Tab-separated table of C-alpha atoms and ligand atoms in Angstrom:
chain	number	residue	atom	x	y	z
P	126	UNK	CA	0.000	0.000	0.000
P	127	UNK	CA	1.193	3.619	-0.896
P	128	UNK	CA	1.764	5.167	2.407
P	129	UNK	CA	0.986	8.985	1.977
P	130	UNK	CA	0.859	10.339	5.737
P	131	UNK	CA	-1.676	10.010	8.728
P	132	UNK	CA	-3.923	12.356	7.365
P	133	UNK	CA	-5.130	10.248	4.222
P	134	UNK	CA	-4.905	7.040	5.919
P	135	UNK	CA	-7.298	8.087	9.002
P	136	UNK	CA	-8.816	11.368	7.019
P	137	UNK	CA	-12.182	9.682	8.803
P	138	UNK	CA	-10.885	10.573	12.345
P	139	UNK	CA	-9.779	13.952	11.520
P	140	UNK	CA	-11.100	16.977	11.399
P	141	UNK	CA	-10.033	18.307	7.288
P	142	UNK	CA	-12.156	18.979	4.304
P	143	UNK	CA	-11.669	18.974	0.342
P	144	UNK	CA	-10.392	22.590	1.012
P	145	UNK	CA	-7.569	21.377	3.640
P	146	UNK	CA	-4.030	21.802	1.559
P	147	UNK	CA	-2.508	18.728	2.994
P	148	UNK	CA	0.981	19.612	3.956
P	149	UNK	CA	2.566	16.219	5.032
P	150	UNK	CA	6.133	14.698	4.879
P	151	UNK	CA	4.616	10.952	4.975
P	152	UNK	CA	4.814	11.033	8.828
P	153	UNK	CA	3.509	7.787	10.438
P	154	UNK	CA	3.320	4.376	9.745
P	155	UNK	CA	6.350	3.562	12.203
P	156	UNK	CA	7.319	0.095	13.567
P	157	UNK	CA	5.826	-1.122	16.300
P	158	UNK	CA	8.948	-3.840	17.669
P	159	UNK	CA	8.442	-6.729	19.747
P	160	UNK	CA	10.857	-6.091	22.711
P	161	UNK	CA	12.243	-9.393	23.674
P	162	UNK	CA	14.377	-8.804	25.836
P	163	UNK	CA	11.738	-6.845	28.052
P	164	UNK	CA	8.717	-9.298	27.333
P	165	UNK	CA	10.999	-12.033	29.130
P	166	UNK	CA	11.427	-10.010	31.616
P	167	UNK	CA	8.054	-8.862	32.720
P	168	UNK	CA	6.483	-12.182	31.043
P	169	UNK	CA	3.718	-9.825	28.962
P	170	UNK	CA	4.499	-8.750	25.446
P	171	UNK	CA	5.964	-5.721	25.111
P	172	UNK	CA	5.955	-3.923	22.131
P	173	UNK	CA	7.960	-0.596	21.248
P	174	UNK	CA	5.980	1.899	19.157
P	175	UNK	CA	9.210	3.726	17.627
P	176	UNK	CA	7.881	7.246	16.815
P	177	UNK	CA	11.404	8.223	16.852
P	178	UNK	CA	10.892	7.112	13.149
P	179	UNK	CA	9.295	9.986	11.939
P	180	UNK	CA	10.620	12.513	9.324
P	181	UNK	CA	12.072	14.487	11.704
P	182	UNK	CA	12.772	12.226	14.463
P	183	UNK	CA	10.114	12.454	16.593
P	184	UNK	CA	6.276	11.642	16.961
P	185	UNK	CA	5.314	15.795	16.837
P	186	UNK	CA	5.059	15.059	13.016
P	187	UNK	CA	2.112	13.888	13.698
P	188	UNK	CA	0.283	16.224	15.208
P	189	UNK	CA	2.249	19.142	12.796
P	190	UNK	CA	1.131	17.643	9.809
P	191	UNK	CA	-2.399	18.341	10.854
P	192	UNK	CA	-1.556	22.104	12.569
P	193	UNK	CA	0.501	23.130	9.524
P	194	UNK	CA	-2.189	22.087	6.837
P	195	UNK	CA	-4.894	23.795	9.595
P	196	UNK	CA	-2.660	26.535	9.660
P	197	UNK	CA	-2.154	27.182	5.693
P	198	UNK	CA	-6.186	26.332	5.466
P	199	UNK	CA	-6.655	29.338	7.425
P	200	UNK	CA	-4.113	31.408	5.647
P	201	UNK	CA	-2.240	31.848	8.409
P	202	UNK	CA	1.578	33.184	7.481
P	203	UNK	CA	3.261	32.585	10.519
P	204	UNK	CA	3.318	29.818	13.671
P	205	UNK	CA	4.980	29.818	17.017
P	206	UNK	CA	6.180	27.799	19.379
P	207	UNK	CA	7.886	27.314	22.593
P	208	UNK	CA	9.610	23.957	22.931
P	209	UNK	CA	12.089	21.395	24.382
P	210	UNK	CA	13.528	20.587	20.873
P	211	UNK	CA	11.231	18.423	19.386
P	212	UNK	CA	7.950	20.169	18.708
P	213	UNK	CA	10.343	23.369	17.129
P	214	UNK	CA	12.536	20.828	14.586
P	215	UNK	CA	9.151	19.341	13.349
P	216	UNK	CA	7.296	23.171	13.285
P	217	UNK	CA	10.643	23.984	11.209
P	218	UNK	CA	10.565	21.459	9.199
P	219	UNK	CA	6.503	21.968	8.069
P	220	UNK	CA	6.609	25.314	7.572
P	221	UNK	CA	9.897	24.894	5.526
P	222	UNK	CA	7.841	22.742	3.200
P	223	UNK	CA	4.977	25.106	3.004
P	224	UNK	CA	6.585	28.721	3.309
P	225	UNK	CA	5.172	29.201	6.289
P	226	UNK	CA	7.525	31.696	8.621
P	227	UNK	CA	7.690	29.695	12.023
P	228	UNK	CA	9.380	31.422	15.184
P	229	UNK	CA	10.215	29.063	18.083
P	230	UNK	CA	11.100	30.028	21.519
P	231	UNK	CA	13.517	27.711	23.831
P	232	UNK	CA	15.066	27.443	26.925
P	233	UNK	CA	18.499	28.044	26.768
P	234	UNK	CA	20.902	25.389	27.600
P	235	UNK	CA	18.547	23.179	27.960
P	236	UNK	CA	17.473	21.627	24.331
P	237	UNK	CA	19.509	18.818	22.761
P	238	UNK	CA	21.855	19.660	19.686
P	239	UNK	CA	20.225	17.512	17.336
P	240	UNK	CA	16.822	19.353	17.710
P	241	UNK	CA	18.583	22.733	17.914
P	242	UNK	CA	20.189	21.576	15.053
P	243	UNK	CA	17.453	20.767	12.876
P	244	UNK	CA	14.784	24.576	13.762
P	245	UNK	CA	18.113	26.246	12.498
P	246	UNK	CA	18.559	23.483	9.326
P	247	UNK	CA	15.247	24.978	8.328
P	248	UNK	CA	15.254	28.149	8.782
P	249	UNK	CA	13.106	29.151	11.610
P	250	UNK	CA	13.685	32.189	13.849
P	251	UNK	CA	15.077	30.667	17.268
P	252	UNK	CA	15.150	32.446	20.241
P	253	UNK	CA	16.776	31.245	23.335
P	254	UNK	CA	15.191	32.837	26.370
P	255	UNK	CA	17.118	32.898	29.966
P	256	UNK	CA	14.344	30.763	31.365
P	257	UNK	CA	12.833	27.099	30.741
P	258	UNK	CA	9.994	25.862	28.360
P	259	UNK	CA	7.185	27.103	31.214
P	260	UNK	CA	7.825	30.409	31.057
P	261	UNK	CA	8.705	29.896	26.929
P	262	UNK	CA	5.342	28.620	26.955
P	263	UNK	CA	3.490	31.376	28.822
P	264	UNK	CA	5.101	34.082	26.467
P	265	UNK	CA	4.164	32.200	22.887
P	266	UNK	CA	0.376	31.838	24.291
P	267	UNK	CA	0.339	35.840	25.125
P	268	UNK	CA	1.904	36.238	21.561
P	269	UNK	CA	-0.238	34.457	19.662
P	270	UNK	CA	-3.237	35.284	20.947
P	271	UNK	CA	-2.919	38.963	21.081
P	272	UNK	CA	-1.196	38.537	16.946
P	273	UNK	CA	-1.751	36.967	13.853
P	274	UNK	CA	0.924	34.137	14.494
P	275	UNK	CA	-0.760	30.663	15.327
P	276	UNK	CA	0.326	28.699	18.114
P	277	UNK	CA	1.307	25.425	17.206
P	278	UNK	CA	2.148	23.890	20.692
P	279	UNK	CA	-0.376	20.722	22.007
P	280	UNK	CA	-2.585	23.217	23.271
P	281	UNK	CA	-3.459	23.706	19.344
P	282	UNK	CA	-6.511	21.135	18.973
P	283	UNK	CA	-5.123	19.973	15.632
P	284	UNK	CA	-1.980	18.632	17.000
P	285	UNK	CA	-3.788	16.541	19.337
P	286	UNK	CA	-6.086	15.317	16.684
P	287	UNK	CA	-3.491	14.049	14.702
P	288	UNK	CA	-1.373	12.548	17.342
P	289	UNK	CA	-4.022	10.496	18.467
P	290	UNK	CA	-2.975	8.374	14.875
P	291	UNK	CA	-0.177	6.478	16.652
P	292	UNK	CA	-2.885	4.791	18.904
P	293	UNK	CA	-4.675	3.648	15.605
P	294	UNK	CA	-1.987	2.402	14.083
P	295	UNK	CA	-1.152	0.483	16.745
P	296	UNK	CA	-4.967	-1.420	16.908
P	297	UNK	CA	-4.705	-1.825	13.482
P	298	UNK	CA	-1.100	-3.393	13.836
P	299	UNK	CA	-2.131	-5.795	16.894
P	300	UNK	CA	-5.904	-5.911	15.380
P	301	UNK	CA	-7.235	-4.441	18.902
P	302	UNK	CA	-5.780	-2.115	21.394
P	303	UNK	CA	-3.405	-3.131	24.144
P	304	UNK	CA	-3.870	-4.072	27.499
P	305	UNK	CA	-1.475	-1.824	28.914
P	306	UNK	CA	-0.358	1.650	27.032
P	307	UNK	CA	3.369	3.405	28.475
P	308	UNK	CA	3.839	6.668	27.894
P	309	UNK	CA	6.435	9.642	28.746
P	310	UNK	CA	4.640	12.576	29.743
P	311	UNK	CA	5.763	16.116	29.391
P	312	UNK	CA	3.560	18.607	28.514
P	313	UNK	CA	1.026	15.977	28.817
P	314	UNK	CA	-0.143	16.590	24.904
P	315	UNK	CA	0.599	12.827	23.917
P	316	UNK	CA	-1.114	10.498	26.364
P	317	UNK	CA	-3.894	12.864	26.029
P	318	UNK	CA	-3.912	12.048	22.287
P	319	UNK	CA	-2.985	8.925	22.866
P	320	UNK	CA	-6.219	8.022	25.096
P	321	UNK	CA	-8.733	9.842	22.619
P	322	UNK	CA	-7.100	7.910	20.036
P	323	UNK	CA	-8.700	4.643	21.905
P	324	UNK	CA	-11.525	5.741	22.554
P	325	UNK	CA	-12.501	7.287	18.994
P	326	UNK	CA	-11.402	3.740	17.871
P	327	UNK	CA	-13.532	1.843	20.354
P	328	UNK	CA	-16.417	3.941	19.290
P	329	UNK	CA	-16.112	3.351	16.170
P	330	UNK	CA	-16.247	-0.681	16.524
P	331	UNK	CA	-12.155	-0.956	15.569
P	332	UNK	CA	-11.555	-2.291	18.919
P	333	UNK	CA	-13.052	-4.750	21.837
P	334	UNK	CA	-11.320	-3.104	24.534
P	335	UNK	CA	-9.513	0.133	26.024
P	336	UNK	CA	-5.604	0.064	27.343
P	337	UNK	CA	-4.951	1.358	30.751
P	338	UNK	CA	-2.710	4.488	30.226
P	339	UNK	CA	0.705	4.207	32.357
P	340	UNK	CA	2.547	7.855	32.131
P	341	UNK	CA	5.527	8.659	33.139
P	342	UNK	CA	7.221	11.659	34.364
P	343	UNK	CA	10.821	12.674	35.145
P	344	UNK	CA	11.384	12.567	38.833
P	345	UNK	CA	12.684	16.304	39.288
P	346	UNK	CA	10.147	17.188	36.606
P	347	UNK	CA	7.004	15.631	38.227
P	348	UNK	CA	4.133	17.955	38.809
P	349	UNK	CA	1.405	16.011	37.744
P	350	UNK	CA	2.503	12.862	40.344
P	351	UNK	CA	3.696	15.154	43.106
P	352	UNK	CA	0.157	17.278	42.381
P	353	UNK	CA	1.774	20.920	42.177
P	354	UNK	CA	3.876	23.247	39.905
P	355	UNK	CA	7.637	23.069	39.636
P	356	UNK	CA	9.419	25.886	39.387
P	357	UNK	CA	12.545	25.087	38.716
P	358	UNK	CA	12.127	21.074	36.892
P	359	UNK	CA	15.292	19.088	36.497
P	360	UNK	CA	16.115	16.289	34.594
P	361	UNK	CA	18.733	15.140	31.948
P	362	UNK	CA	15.749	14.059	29.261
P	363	UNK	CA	15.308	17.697	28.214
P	364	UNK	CA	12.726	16.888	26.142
P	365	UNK	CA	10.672	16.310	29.177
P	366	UNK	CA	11.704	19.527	31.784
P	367	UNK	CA	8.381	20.833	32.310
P	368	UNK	CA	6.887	22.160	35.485
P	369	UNK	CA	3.589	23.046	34.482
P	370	UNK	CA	2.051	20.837	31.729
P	371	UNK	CA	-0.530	22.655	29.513
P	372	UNK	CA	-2.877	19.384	29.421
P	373	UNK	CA	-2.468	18.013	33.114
P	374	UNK	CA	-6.018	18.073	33.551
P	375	UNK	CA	-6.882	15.896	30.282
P	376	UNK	CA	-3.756	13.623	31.312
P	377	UNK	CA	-5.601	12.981	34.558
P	378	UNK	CA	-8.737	12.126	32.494
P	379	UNK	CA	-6.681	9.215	30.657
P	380	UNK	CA	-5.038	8.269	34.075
P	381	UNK	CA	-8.683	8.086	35.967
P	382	UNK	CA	-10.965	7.054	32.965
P	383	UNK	CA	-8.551	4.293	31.698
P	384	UNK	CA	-7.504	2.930	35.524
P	385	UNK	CA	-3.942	3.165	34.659
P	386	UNK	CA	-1.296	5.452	36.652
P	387	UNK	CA	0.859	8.195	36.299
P	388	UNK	CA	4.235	7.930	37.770
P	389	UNK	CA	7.516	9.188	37.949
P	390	UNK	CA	10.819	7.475	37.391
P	391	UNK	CA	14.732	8.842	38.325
P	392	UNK	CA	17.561	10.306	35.676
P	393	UNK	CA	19.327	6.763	36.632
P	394	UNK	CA	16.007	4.671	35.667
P	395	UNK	CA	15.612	6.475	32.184
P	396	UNK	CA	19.570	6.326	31.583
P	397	UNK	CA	19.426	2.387	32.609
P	398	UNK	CA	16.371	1.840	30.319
P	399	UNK	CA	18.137	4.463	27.406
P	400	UNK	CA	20.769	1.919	27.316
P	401	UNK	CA	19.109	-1.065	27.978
P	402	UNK	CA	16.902	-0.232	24.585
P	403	UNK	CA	20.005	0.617	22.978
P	404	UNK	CA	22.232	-2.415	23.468
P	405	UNK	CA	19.830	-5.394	23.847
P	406	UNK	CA	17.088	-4.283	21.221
P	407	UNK	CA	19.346	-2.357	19.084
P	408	UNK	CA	16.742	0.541	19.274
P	409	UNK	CA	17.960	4.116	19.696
P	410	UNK	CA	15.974	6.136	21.214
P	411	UNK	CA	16.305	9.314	23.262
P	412	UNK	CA	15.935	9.293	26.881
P	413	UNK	CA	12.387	10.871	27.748
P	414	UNK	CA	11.460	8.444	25.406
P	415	UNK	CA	13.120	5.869	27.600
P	416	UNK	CA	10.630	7.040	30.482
P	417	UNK	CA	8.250	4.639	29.258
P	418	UNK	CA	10.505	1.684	29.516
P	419	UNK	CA	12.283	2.973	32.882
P	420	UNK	CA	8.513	2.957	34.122
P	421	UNK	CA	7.383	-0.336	32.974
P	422	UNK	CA	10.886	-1.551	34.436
P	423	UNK	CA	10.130	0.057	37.602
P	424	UNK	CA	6.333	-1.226	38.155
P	425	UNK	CA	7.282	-4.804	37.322
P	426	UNK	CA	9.334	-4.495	40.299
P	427	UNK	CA	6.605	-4.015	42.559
P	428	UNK	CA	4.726	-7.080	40.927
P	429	UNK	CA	2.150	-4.682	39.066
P	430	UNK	CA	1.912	-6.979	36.066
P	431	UNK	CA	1.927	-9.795	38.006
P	432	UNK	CA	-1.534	-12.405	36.743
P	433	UNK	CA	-1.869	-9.797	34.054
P	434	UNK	CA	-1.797	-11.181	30.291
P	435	UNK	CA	-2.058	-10.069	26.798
P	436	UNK	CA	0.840	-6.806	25.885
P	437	UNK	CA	2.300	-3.834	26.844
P	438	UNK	CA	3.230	-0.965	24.456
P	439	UNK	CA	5.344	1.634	24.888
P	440	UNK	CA	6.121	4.564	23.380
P	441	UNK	CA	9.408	5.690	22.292
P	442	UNK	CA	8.797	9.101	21.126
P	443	UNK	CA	12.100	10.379	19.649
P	444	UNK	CA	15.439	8.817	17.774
P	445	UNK	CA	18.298	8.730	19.854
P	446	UNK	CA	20.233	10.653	17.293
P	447	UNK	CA	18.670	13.721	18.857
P	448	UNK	CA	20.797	14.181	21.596
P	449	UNK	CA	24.267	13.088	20.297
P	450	UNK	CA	26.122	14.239	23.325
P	451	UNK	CA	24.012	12.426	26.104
P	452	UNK	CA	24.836	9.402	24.205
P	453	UNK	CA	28.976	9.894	24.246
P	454	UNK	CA	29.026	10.721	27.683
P	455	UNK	CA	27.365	7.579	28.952
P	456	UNK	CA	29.770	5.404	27.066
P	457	UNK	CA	33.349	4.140	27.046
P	458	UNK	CA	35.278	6.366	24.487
P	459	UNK	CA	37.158	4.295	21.199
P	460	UNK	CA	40.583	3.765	21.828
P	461	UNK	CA	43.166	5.562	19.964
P	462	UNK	CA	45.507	3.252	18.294
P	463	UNK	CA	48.633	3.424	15.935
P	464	UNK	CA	47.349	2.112	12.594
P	465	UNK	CA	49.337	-1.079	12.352
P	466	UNK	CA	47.694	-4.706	11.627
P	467	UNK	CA	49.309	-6.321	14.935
P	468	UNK	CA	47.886	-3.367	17.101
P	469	UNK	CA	44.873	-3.925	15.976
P	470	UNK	CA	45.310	-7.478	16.110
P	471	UNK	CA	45.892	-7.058	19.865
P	472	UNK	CA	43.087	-4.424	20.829
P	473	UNK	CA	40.368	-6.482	19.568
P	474	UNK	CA	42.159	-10.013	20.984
P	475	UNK	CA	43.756	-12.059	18.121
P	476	UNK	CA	47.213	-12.782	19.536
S	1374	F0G	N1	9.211	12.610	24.534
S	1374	F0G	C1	9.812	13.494	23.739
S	1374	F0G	C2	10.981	13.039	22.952
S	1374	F0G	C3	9.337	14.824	23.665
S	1374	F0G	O1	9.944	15.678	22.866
S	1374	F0G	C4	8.251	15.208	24.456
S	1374	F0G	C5	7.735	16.577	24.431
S	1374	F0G	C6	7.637	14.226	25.255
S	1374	F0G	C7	8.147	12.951	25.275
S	1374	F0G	C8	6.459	14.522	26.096
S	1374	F0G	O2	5.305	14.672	25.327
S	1374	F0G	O3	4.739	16.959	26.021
S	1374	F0G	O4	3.105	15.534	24.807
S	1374	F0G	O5	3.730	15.031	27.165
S	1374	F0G	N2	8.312	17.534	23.858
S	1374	F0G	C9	7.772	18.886	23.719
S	1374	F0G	C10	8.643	19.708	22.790
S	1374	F0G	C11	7.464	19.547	24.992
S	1374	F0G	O6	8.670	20.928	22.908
S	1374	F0G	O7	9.277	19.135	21.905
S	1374	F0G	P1	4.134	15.605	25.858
């Protein structure tokens, strides 16, 4: 089948017309990976949902793809953003395609190079601000709603609407939904999606049953688990540094409605589970994405899938490649040898 992007394949679910210019870098359609390692371990299937597959590395391609056509619909000429890396590459990367100007606003220091990387690759105006993605955030929603710039952050209905297309892919790759769904959270935009995603689906006879949703949260970035704002959120998986999450109450609807839990798990869980993925699945992904993992990890300890059947998925939600520099440091460095066949010979143990 010619794959042409979410928004032909589940144009049903989503909110466009004949008039909607579809602006779409075939985002979607990405593996969903039968983790062995981590189904022996916890004795349910789990299954990796590798959004770090998308065109630009991450799963906000899917929820871009609809803001950006949304946006050009409306003959908008200009979107903003404030971001931890990810949302601004993708917002770069549709407008680029489109001509749209796109401004994004980050938190200095604090966004991995690969993202930075890619908002300047494509032209959009960055701005740094002395300050993290919460206050970022507050200043883009004053912007845009006193402007004629449109907001393109998960508080924009579209991007939920077509993030919630990872969850049908996935019941239409298992041919129902899963038992248990694990989830990073952040700004909270994805499990939200994620959990109107099932339900649509359910509604619409596609499924028998509903996953409970398992988030997970950075410990030093936990507002929604320790139930009040952080000011100051820590946490080396950037992507997730948020003290204030623009949909905590609608992630608290997925928790409550679906029974499932939102947690938090340490910079040492997410590293072990960032490696883990790395070097026993061969899947590189980048650590808030490893959240999900570092959480299942963490509640099989405590028996929570113990009697349970059927499969776990989890969402890794951007490439490893993102954050190049995370990566080296956590590793032993090459050696440096002299370029002669015995020293070779030696350093890799032929005598
Ligand atoms: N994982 C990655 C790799 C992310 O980039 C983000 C969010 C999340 C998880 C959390 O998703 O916010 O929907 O709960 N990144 C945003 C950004 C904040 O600006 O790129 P969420």
């Amino acid at each position: 089948m010619k794959w042409e992007g979410i928004i032909k394949k589940y144009r049903d679910f989503l909110p466009v017309t004949d008039k909607t210019p579809i602006v779409s870098l075939q985002e979607g359609n990405t593996p969903l990976i039968l983790s062995n390692f981590l189904s022996k371990e916890i004795g349910l299937d789990v299954y990796l949902k590798y959004d770090g597959a998308n065109p630009t590395g991450s799963f906000k391609d899917r929820g871009m793809t609809m803001a950006i056509s949304k946006a050009k619909e409306n003959n908008t000429t200009a979107v903003m953003c404030a971001s931890t890396g990810n949302t601004s590459a993708s917002a770069a990367a549709y407008s680029a395609r489109c001509g749209l100007k796109c401004i994004v606003l980050i938190p200095e220091g604090n966004i991995a190079l690969g993202k930075l990387a890619q908002a300047m690759i494509h032209n959009a105006q960055v701005i740094a601000i002395k300050g993290n993605f919460d206050q970022a955030l507050t200043l883009v929603k004053e912007i845009t709603s006193s402007y004629p710039i449109e907001l393109v952050n998960s508080l924009n209905p579209f991007r939920i609407e077509g993030q919630k297309s990872a969850a049908f892919e996935i019941c239409d790759f298992l041919s129902d939904a899963p038992v248990f769904h694990a989830i990073p959270v952040g700004n909270a935009g994805n499990i939200t999606a994620y959990w109107k995603g099932y339900k649509e689906y359910k509604a619409a006879g596609k499924t028998t049953c509903l996953p409970k949703m398992l988030g997970f949260q950075a410990a030093k970035s936990a507002p929604i688990v320790d139930k009040h704002i952080i000011e100051n959120p820590e946490t080396l998986a950037t992507a997730i540094r948020i003290g204030n999450p623009a949909s905590w109450k609608t992630a608290e609807e997925a928790r409550d409605e679906s029974g499932g839990i939102i947690d938090k798990v340490t910079d040492e869980e997410i590293l072990q589970a960032y490696k883990m993925l790395a070097q026993k699945e061969g899947v590189f992904a980048e650590p808030a994405s490893a959240a999900s993992v570092a959480g299942i990890l963490k509640l099989h300890k405590t028996n929570f899938f113990k009697n349970q059947k059927g499969n776990i998925v989890c969402t890794l939600t951007g490439h490893g490649l993102k954050d190049p520099n995370l990566a080296i440091e956590n590793v032993q460095k090459p050696s440096v040898i002299e370029p002669d066949l015995k020293t070779v010979l030696k350093e890799i143990g032929i005598k």
